[in-house]
Short mmCIF file of C-alpha atoms and ligand atoms in Angstrom, two decimals:
data_model
loop_
_atom_site.label_atom_id
_atom_site.label_comp_id
_atom_site.label_asym_id
_atom_site.label_seq_id
_atom_site.Cartn_x
_atom_site.Cartn_y
_atom_site.Cartn_z
CA MET A 209 -21.59 76.00 41.76
CA THR A 210 -20.92 73.39 39.06
CA GLN A 211 -18.20 70.75 39.51
CA GLN A 212 -16.14 72.55 36.93
CA GLN A 213 -16.36 75.85 38.83
CA GLU A 214 -15.42 74.15 42.08
CA ASN A 215 -12.34 72.63 40.42
CA LEU A 216 -11.38 76.00 39.03
CA THR A 217 -11.73 77.64 42.45
CA ALA A 218 -9.62 74.97 44.15
CA LYS A 219 -6.95 75.22 41.48
CA LYS A 220 -6.91 79.02 41.76
CA GLN A 221 -6.59 78.87 45.49
CA ARG A 222 -3.66 76.39 45.31
CA ILE A 223 -1.79 78.37 42.66
CA CYS A 224 -2.48 81.80 44.21
CA GLN A 225 -1.21 80.58 47.58
CA ARG A 226 2.05 79.65 46.02
CA LEU A 227 2.25 82.84 43.88
CA SER A 228 1.53 85.06 46.98
CA ALA A 229 4.25 83.21 48.97
CA LEU A 230 6.62 84.04 46.15
CA GLY A 231 5.66 87.75 46.09
CA GLN A 232 3.51 87.42 42.92
CA ALA A 233 0.12 88.40 44.33
CA HIS A 234 -0.35 90.88 41.41
CA ILE A 235 -0.92 87.83 39.13
CA CYS A 236 -3.71 86.61 41.39
CA ALA A 237 -5.34 90.07 41.25
CA TYR A 238 -5.01 90.06 37.44
CA LEU A 239 -6.66 86.60 37.29
CA GLU A 240 -9.78 88.05 38.91
CA GLN A 241 -10.25 90.36 35.90
CA LEU A 242 -10.51 87.40 33.51
CA SER A 243 -13.46 85.25 32.45
CA GLU A 244 -13.62 81.70 33.82
CA ALA A 245 -12.35 80.21 30.57
CA GLU A 246 -9.45 82.70 30.51
CA GLN A 247 -8.64 81.99 34.15
CA ASP A 248 -8.57 78.27 33.39
CA ALA A 249 -6.20 78.75 30.44
CA MET A 250 -3.89 80.97 32.45
CA LEU A 251 -3.86 78.64 35.45
CA ARG A 252 -2.94 75.80 33.15
CA GLN A 253 0.00 77.79 31.79
CA ILE A 254 1.13 78.67 35.37
CA ASP A 255 0.94 75.07 36.34
CA THR A 256 3.59 74.18 33.67
CA LEU A 257 6.02 76.88 34.84
CA ASP A 258 8.95 76.25 37.06
CA LEU A 259 8.18 78.81 39.78
CA SER A 260 10.98 77.59 42.06
CA ILE A 261 13.25 80.03 40.20
CA LEU A 262 11.45 82.88 41.92
CA ASP A 263 12.57 81.58 45.28
CA PRO A 264 15.31 83.87 46.61
CA GLU A 265 17.20 80.74 47.78
CA CYS A 266 17.65 79.90 44.10
CA ALA A 267 20.26 82.67 43.59
CA ASP A 268 23.54 82.69 41.68
CA GLU A 269 26.03 80.21 43.10
CA GLN A 270 29.13 81.07 45.14
CA ARG A 271 32.41 80.74 43.29
CA GLY A 272 35.41 78.67 44.44
CA VAL A 273 39.17 79.20 44.21
CA PHE A 274 40.45 79.79 40.67
CA THR A 275 43.84 78.69 39.31
CA PRO A 276 45.12 78.84 35.73
CA LEU A 277 44.60 76.00 33.25
CA TYR A 278 47.08 75.58 30.43
CA ALA A 279 46.11 74.97 26.89
CA THR A 280 47.39 72.77 24.09
CA THR A 281 48.91 75.64 22.12
CA LEU A 282 48.91 76.38 18.42
CA GLU A 283 52.52 75.25 18.16
CA GLU A 284 51.81 71.87 19.85
CA ILE A 285 48.80 71.35 17.65
CA ASP A 286 50.75 72.18 14.51
CA ARG A 287 53.40 69.65 15.44
CA ASN A 288 50.78 66.90 15.80
CA ARG A 289 48.20 68.14 13.30
CA SER A 290 48.20 65.11 10.96
CA ARG A 291 48.05 62.56 13.75
CA PHE A 292 45.24 64.39 15.59
CA THR A 293 43.35 64.89 12.33
CA GLU A 294 43.53 61.20 11.40
CA ALA A 295 42.31 60.18 14.84
CA GLY A 296 39.41 62.64 14.53
CA LEU A 297 38.49 61.56 11.05
CA ALA A 298 38.55 57.91 12.21
CA ALA A 299 36.09 58.75 15.00
CA ILE A 300 33.82 60.56 12.55
CA ARG A 301 33.90 57.67 10.06
CA ALA A 302 33.02 55.28 12.86
CA GLY A 303 29.91 57.38 13.60
CA LYS A 304 31.17 58.37 17.05
CA VAL A 305 30.72 62.10 16.62
CA GLY A 306 27.58 64.24 16.60
CA ALA A 307 27.17 68.00 16.61
CA VAL A 308 24.78 70.23 18.50
CA LEU A 309 23.85 73.66 17.23
CA LEU A 310 22.61 75.98 20.04
CA GLY A 311 19.98 78.00 18.22
CA GLY A 312 17.46 78.81 20.90
CA GLY A 313 18.76 82.29 21.76
CA GLN A 314 16.71 85.39 21.24
CA GLY A 315 19.44 87.58 19.76
CA THR A 316 18.13 90.62 21.65
CA ARG A 317 21.34 92.58 21.22
CA LEU A 318 21.28 92.11 17.47
CA GLY A 319 17.56 92.77 17.56
CA CYS A 320 16.46 90.07 15.17
CA GLU A 321 12.78 89.20 14.79
CA HIS A 322 13.55 85.62 13.70
CA ALA A 323 16.04 82.93 14.55
CA LYS A 324 19.53 84.48 14.42
CA GLY A 325 20.68 81.86 11.92
CA MET A 326 18.20 83.24 9.38
CA VAL A 327 19.95 86.62 9.22
CA ASP A 328 21.41 87.32 5.75
CA ILE A 329 24.92 88.76 6.04
CA GLY A 330 25.72 88.62 2.31
CA ILE A 331 26.36 91.77 0.29
CA THR A 332 26.37 90.77 -3.41
CA ARG A 333 24.55 87.50 -2.74
CA GLU A 334 22.45 85.85 -0.04
CA LEU A 335 24.58 84.34 2.73
CA PHE A 336 22.68 83.28 5.84
CA ILE A 337 24.34 82.66 9.17
CA PHE A 338 22.98 79.09 9.11
CA GLU A 339 24.42 78.71 5.65
CA CYS A 340 27.95 79.70 6.85
CA LEU A 341 27.73 77.04 9.57
CA MET A 342 26.46 74.36 7.22
CA ASN A 343 29.17 75.13 4.68
CA ASN A 344 31.77 74.73 7.47
CA LEU A 345 30.24 71.45 8.55
CA ARG A 346 30.03 70.17 4.99
CA ARG A 347 33.74 70.70 4.50
CA VAL A 348 34.42 68.19 7.27
CA THR A 349 31.88 65.63 6.12
CA GLU A 350 33.41 65.85 2.61
CA GLN A 351 36.85 65.29 4.06
CA ALA A 352 35.68 62.34 6.15
CA GLY A 353 33.39 60.88 3.53
CA ALA A 354 30.71 60.48 6.23
CA TYR A 355 27.82 62.52 7.56
CA ILE A 356 27.79 63.86 11.08
CA PRO A 357 24.44 63.79 12.84
CA LEU A 358 23.46 67.41 13.58
CA PHE A 359 21.05 68.23 16.41
CA ILE A 360 19.65 71.73 16.28
CA MET A 361 18.30 73.22 19.49
CA THR A 362 15.52 75.80 18.92
CA SER A 363 13.19 77.76 21.18
CA VAL A 364 9.44 77.55 21.42
CA GLU A 365 9.36 80.82 19.45
CA ASN A 366 11.72 79.98 16.64
CA HIS A 367 11.27 76.20 16.28
CA ASP A 368 8.82 76.17 13.37
CA GLU A 369 10.50 78.90 11.40
CA THR A 370 13.91 77.29 11.86
CA GLU A 371 12.67 73.91 10.58
CA ALA A 372 10.84 75.57 7.68
CA PHE A 373 13.92 77.63 6.81
CA PHE A 374 16.16 74.55 6.55
CA ALA A 375 13.58 72.80 4.45
CA GLU A 376 13.15 75.83 2.16
CA LYS A 377 16.93 76.04 1.71
CA ASN A 378 17.12 72.31 1.03
CA TYR A 379 19.17 71.80 4.22
CA PHE A 380 21.96 73.76 2.63
CA GLY A 381 23.11 70.72 0.74
CA TYR A 382 23.33 68.54 3.86
CA SER A 383 21.55 65.24 4.31
CA LYS A 384 18.06 65.84 5.76
CA GLU A 385 18.22 62.42 7.48
CA HIS A 386 21.13 63.55 9.53
CA ILE A 387 19.47 66.67 10.97
CA ARG A 388 17.16 66.66 14.00
CA PHE A 389 15.51 69.70 15.56
CA PHE A 390 14.52 69.89 19.24
CA ARG A 391 13.00 72.60 21.40
CA GLN A 392 14.46 73.86 24.63
CA GLU A 393 12.33 74.72 27.65
CA GLN A 394 11.14 78.13 28.74
CA LEU A 395 11.32 79.88 32.14
CA PRO A 396 9.34 82.86 33.35
CA THR A 397 10.87 86.35 33.09
CA VAL A 398 10.63 88.99 35.78
CA ASP A 399 10.78 92.79 35.94
CA PRO A 400 13.57 94.54 37.95
CA GLU A 401 11.37 94.16 41.09
CA GLY A 402 11.27 90.40 40.56
CA ARG A 403 7.60 90.40 39.52
CA LEU A 404 6.27 88.09 36.84
CA MET A 405 5.25 89.90 33.66
CA LEU A 406 2.61 89.28 31.02
CA SER A 407 3.47 88.84 27.34
CA ALA A 408 -0.14 88.98 26.13
CA PRO A 409 -3.59 88.90 27.76
CA GLY A 410 -3.69 85.95 30.18
CA ILE A 411 -0.21 84.77 29.32
CA ILE A 412 2.84 84.96 31.63
CA SER A 413 5.95 86.09 29.80
CA THR A 414 8.59 83.32 29.38
CA ALA A 415 11.94 83.08 27.58
CA PRO A 416 14.27 80.26 26.56
CA ASN A 417 16.05 78.77 29.59
CA GLY A 418 19.62 79.42 28.46
CA ASN A 419 22.11 77.31 26.50
CA GLY A 420 23.19 75.09 29.39
CA GLY A 421 20.14 72.84 29.38
CA TRP A 422 20.66 71.45 25.86
CA TYR A 423 21.42 67.92 27.08
CA ALA A 424 18.45 67.89 29.39
CA SER A 425 16.29 69.22 26.57
CA MET A 426 17.46 66.38 24.33
CA GLU A 427 16.31 64.05 27.05
CA ASN A 428 12.93 65.79 27.49
CA THR A 429 12.22 65.76 23.78
CA GLY A 430 13.06 62.06 23.46
CA LEU A 431 16.24 62.56 21.39
CA LEU A 432 18.50 61.05 24.00
CA HIS A 433 16.70 57.77 23.64
CA GLU A 434 17.76 57.78 19.98
CA LEU A 435 21.30 58.97 20.81
CA ARG A 436 21.77 56.15 23.27
CA GLN A 437 20.92 53.63 20.65
CA SER A 438 23.35 55.24 18.17
CA SER A 439 27.17 54.88 17.97
CA ILE A 440 27.71 58.53 19.00
CA GLU A 441 30.25 58.87 21.81
CA TRP A 442 31.15 62.55 21.43
CA LEU A 443 29.09 65.71 20.96
CA ASN A 444 30.52 68.92 19.60
CA VAL A 445 28.39 71.80 20.92
CA PHE A 446 28.61 75.20 19.36
CA ALA A 447 26.95 78.63 19.13
CA VAL A 448 24.92 79.71 16.15
CA ASP A 449 26.43 83.15 15.93
CA ASN A 450 30.07 82.51 15.11
CA VAL A 451 30.12 82.37 11.28
CA LEU A 452 33.76 81.05 11.26
CA GLN A 453 32.71 78.24 13.65
CA SER A 454 34.72 75.17 12.89
CA ILE A 455 32.31 72.29 13.55
CA ALA A 456 33.32 68.72 14.32
CA ASP A 457 36.93 69.80 13.67
CA PRO A 458 38.78 66.47 13.22
CA CYS A 459 42.04 67.86 14.63
CA PHE A 460 40.26 69.07 17.81
CA ILE A 461 38.40 65.79 18.20
CA GLY A 462 41.57 63.77 17.71
CA ALA A 463 43.49 65.88 20.21
CA VAL A 464 40.81 65.46 22.89
CA ILE A 465 40.49 61.68 22.28
CA GLU A 466 44.25 61.20 22.35
CA SER A 467 44.67 63.24 25.52
CA GLY A 468 42.29 61.01 27.39
CA HIS A 469 40.27 63.98 28.56
CA VAL A 470 36.48 63.71 28.84
CA SER A 471 35.81 67.12 27.33
CA GLY A 472 37.52 69.80 25.30
CA ALA A 473 37.03 73.52 24.74
CA LYS A 474 38.27 75.62 21.87
CA VAL A 475 39.94 78.74 23.21
CA VAL A 476 41.61 81.83 21.82
CA ALA A 477 44.45 83.78 23.41
CA LYS A 478 43.12 87.04 24.90
CA ALA A 479 43.92 90.10 22.89
CA ASP A 480 44.67 92.09 26.06
CA PRO A 481 44.19 91.64 29.81
CA ASP A 482 40.88 93.60 29.74
CA GLU A 483 39.20 91.81 26.91
CA LYS A 484 35.61 90.91 27.93
CA VAL A 485 35.69 87.16 27.52
CA GLY A 486 35.14 84.18 29.85
CA VAL A 487 38.40 82.43 30.57
CA LEU A 488 38.90 78.68 30.89
CA CYS A 489 40.61 77.92 34.21
CA LEU A 490 40.38 75.53 37.18
CA GLU A 491 37.96 76.22 40.01
CA ASP A 492 38.62 74.17 43.10
CA GLY A 493 40.66 71.89 40.81
CA ARG A 494 37.88 71.28 38.25
CA PRO A 495 37.66 72.81 34.82
CA SER A 496 35.64 76.00 34.87
CA ILE A 497 35.06 79.32 33.21
CA VAL A 498 35.62 82.55 35.03
CA GLU A 499 33.71 85.46 33.56
CA TYR A 500 35.64 88.66 32.81
CA TYR A 501 33.61 90.59 35.46
CA GLU A 502 34.47 87.93 38.09
CA MET A 503 38.21 88.33 37.62
CA THR A 504 40.16 90.34 40.10
CA GLU A 505 42.76 92.86 38.95
CA GLU A 506 45.46 90.36 40.07
CA MET A 507 43.96 87.54 38.00
CA ARG A 508 43.57 89.82 34.99
CA THR A 509 47.19 90.87 34.97
CA LEU A 510 48.96 87.77 36.39
CA ARG A 511 51.74 86.60 34.03
CA GLU A 512 53.76 83.45 33.50
CA PRO A 513 57.61 83.50 33.46
CA ASP A 514 57.43 83.62 29.66
CA GLY A 515 55.43 86.89 29.88
CA ASN A 516 52.10 85.42 28.75
CA LEU A 517 48.94 86.09 30.77
CA SER A 518 48.22 83.25 33.22
CA TYR A 519 44.47 83.54 32.63
CA ARG A 520 44.96 83.78 28.92
CA PHE A 521 42.57 81.53 27.11
CA GLY A 522 39.05 82.78 26.36
CA VAL A 523 36.27 80.39 25.43
CA ILE A 524 34.40 80.69 22.14
CA LEU A 525 31.44 78.41 22.84
CA ASN A 526 32.73 75.39 21.00
CA TYR A 527 32.99 72.35 23.28
CA LEU A 528 33.40 68.63 22.89
CA PHE A 529 31.73 66.39 25.45
CA ARG A 530 31.86 62.65 26.02
CA VAL A 531 28.29 61.40 25.98
CA ASP A 532 28.70 58.90 28.88
CA GLN A 533 29.90 61.80 31.09
CA LEU A 534 26.99 63.97 30.06
CA GLU A 535 24.62 61.25 31.22
CA GLU A 536 26.00 61.74 34.72
CA THR A 537 25.08 65.43 34.60
CA LEU A 538 21.43 64.82 33.98
CA ASN A 539 20.74 64.60 37.72
CA CYS A 540 22.82 67.68 38.55
CA LYS A 541 21.11 70.95 39.17
CA MET A 542 22.77 73.59 37.07
CA PRO A 543 23.11 77.15 38.50
CA LEU A 544 20.69 79.67 37.12
CA HIS A 545 21.99 83.02 36.01
CA LYS A 546 19.82 86.11 35.95
CA VAL A 547 20.45 88.04 32.74
CA PHE A 548 19.16 91.59 32.14
CA LYS A 549 17.75 91.78 28.56
CA LYS A 550 15.25 93.47 26.34
CA ILE A 551 12.05 91.55 26.86
CA ARG A 552 8.79 92.34 25.09
CA TYR A 553 5.86 92.57 27.50
CA MET A 554 2.23 93.76 27.90
CA ASP A 555 1.79 96.89 30.01
CA GLU A 556 -1.10 97.56 32.41
CA SER A 557 -3.18 99.14 29.64
CA GLY A 558 -2.80 96.02 27.50
CA ASN A 559 -0.32 97.47 25.06
CA THR A 560 2.66 95.44 23.79
CA VAL A 561 5.93 97.16 24.64
CA ARG A 562 9.08 96.45 22.66
CA PRO A 563 11.80 97.96 24.82
CA GLU A 564 14.80 99.74 23.28
CA ALA A 565 17.01 98.88 26.25
CA PRO A 566 17.23 95.97 28.72
CA ASN A 567 14.18 96.06 30.96
CA ALA A 568 13.79 92.65 32.59
CA TYR A 569 15.52 89.51 33.69
CA LYS A 570 15.52 86.11 32.10
CA PHE A 571 16.87 83.01 33.84
CA GLU A 572 19.51 80.98 32.04
CA THR A 573 21.59 77.94 32.63
CA LEU A 574 24.88 78.19 30.74
CA ALA A 575 26.79 75.71 28.64
CA LEU A 576 29.98 76.78 30.39
CA ASP A 577 28.57 75.42 33.66
CA LEU A 578 28.38 72.00 31.99
CA VAL A 579 32.17 72.21 31.65
CA LYS A 580 32.39 72.50 35.39
CA LEU A 581 30.61 69.17 35.80
CA GLN A 582 33.32 67.40 33.76
CA LYS A 583 36.28 65.69 35.43
CA ASN A 584 38.65 67.46 33.09
CA CYS A 585 38.74 69.54 29.94
CA LEU A 586 41.40 69.94 27.26
CA ALA A 587 41.85 73.57 26.38
CA TYR A 588 42.63 73.63 22.66
CA GLU A 589 43.97 76.85 21.23
CA VAL A 590 42.72 78.07 17.86
CA GLU A 591 43.49 81.11 15.78
CA ARG A 592 41.00 83.81 16.48
CA GLU A 593 41.18 85.27 12.91
CA LYS A 594 40.40 81.88 11.44
CA GLU A 595 37.74 80.55 13.79
CA PHE A 596 36.07 83.33 15.69
CA ALA A 597 33.71 85.81 14.04
CA PRO A 598 30.75 86.16 16.44
CA ILE A 599 27.71 88.27 15.60
CA LYS A 600 26.20 89.62 18.80
CA ASN A 601 25.60 93.36 18.33
CA LYS A 602 24.00 95.57 15.71
CA THR A 603 27.12 97.71 15.36
CA GLY A 604 30.65 97.90 16.61
CA VAL A 605 32.36 95.00 18.38
CA ASP A 606 31.15 91.49 17.32
CA SER A 607 28.71 92.82 14.78
CA VAL A 608 27.75 91.87 11.22
CA ASP A 609 30.45 94.32 10.00
CA THR A 610 33.28 92.74 11.98
CA ALA A 611 32.15 89.22 11.01
CA ARG A 612 32.02 90.19 7.34
CA GLU A 613 35.56 91.56 7.52
CA LEU A 614 36.76 88.26 9.04
CA LEU A 615 34.91 86.19 6.47
CA ARG A 616 36.53 88.25 3.68
CA ARG A 617 39.93 87.69 5.20
CA ASN A 618 39.21 83.96 5.09
CA GLY A 619 38.43 84.12 1.39
CA ILE A 620 34.62 83.93 1.72
CA MET A 621 32.77 85.92 -0.90
CA LEU A 622 30.01 88.09 0.47
P1 UTP B 992 23.89 84.46 23.68
O1 UTP B 992 24.38 84.36 25.10
O2 UTP B 992 24.64 85.34 22.77
O3 UTP B 992 22.37 84.83 23.76
O4 UTP B 992 23.86 82.98 23.08
P2 UTP B 992 21.28 85.20 22.64
O5 UTP B 992 19.96 84.96 23.28
O6 UTP B 992 21.57 84.48 21.36
O7 UTP B 992 21.54 86.74 22.35
P3 UTP B 992 21.30 88.03 23.24
O8 UTP B 992 22.17 87.89 24.47
O9 UTP B 992 19.84 88.09 23.55
O10 UTP B 992 21.73 89.13 22.36
C1 UTP B 992 25.00 82.19 22.79
C2 UTP B 992 24.53 80.94 22.10
O11 UTP B 992 23.65 80.25 22.90
C3 UTP B 992 22.39 80.02 22.26
C4 UTP B 992 22.34 81.16 21.24
O12 UTP B 992 21.41 80.79 20.16
C5 UTP B 992 23.76 81.25 20.80
O13 UTP B 992 24.08 80.20 19.90
N1 UTP B 992 21.29 80.12 23.24
C6 UTP B 992 21.23 81.20 24.12
C7 UTP B 992 20.35 79.13 23.25
O14 UTP B 992 20.39 78.18 22.40
N2 UTP B 992 19.36 79.22 24.14
C8 UTP B 992 19.26 80.23 25.05
O15 UTP B 992 18.28 80.24 25.85
C9 UTP B 992 20.22 81.26 25.01
#
C-alpha cells in the first residue's frame, strides 16, 4: 500500500466511525462504491461539514415564558416624525449606518431557479426584485446626500450570479464602491429519517444555513474586519423578498437611537388573531419572537383594555442592530431550526430528483433569534400597505400577484 492509500484508509476510518455513530453508515457503504480519487474528494467535503447538527442533542431549544411587548405606534411616530427623521439622517450622513440584504435563501416556495432578487415582476417593463429594493434604498441616500454601505449576503449557489446580475444592471444606479457581497455557510440536509442525502455523485447535499448567521458569515468572510475599521455603528438587516421594504429608514433609525435601545424591529399590526406571522414579545424578559404555531389560544386572543390584541405586532424581517452588541453575539451558539423544504437530491439510481413537495429537512439559524440575544428591542410600527409586500409563494397569499397589487397602490408602475 502506498503512503497515499494508507492516508486515505486512515481518513476513511476516522470519518466513517463518526458517521456511523451519527446513524449515517449508508454514506460509508456508498463510499466503497467509489474510486480512490472520488473517495478522497468526498471525504474532503465531509471533513468541511458541521456534522454536529446530526447529533440528537442538538435539537430545537425549549421556549421560556412569553409576555407582551408594546410598540412605538404609528400615532407616536407621526407626532415625532421630523425629529426622528433628522436624527436618522444625521447618523447616515456621519457614516454610522450600513445595510445588510439577506439574499442567501433558496426561494423553494416560489420555485425560482436563480437568486430570488433576480425575479422580474414587471408587466409592461422589466422590474426585478433587487431593483425594487435598490430604488427604495436610493430614495434614502438621495434624501441624506450620502451613500449607505450595502452588504449583500448570498449563498454558495447564487453568489456568482448575484454579483454578475448587479454588475450587468450597473448596480441599479447605486455606487459600486458601496456594495459588498459575501457568502453564507452551508449545512448538510437530511431526509425524513434523518439520513444525509447526496446532491450529485460523491457529493453530500447541503443548503444555506439560514438567515441568522449573517453576522458570523461577515466575520468568516473577512468583512467584519473592514466593518470594525469603518464608522458604521448600526446595521439595518432586511429580507430580499419584500418589495416595499423600506431600507435604512431615517425615521426608524432616529427612533431607535433616541430611545436608547440597542436594537429595533419594524412590526405591523396583525390583521386578525389567526394571522400566520411571528410576533415580537418578551421571553423571560428579553425581546423575542414567538412563532404563530407556538402561540396558545389564550395568547392569540388576549386583549388589552383598549380592545387591541396583546400579542399584536408581527415582524417583517427588518431589524436594526447596534454593531457593538452584535460583536457580543459572535460567541453565542444560535439555535438550529429544522425546516421541511423541497430539496433537490440524487436517488439510488443516480437520477436527480426535483421534488414537487417538501421532502427533506434543512437546518437554519434565524435572524429573529439574534433579536433574543439583544438586551432590548424597540418595536416600531409601520403601515403594512406601505411597507410590507413579501413574495414567498407562486400563487395566493404573499405571491407576485399580491406584491404587484401593493406596488400599484403605492404608485409604482409595473
Ligand atoms: P425565507 O425564510 O423566506 O426562506 O427567507 P427562502 O429560502 O428565501 O424561501 P423558501 O422558504 O425556501 O421558500 C427570508 C429571508 O432570509 C433570507 C432569504 O433570502 C430572505 O431574504 N435567507 C433565508 C438567507 O439569506 N439565507 C438562508 O439560508 C435562508
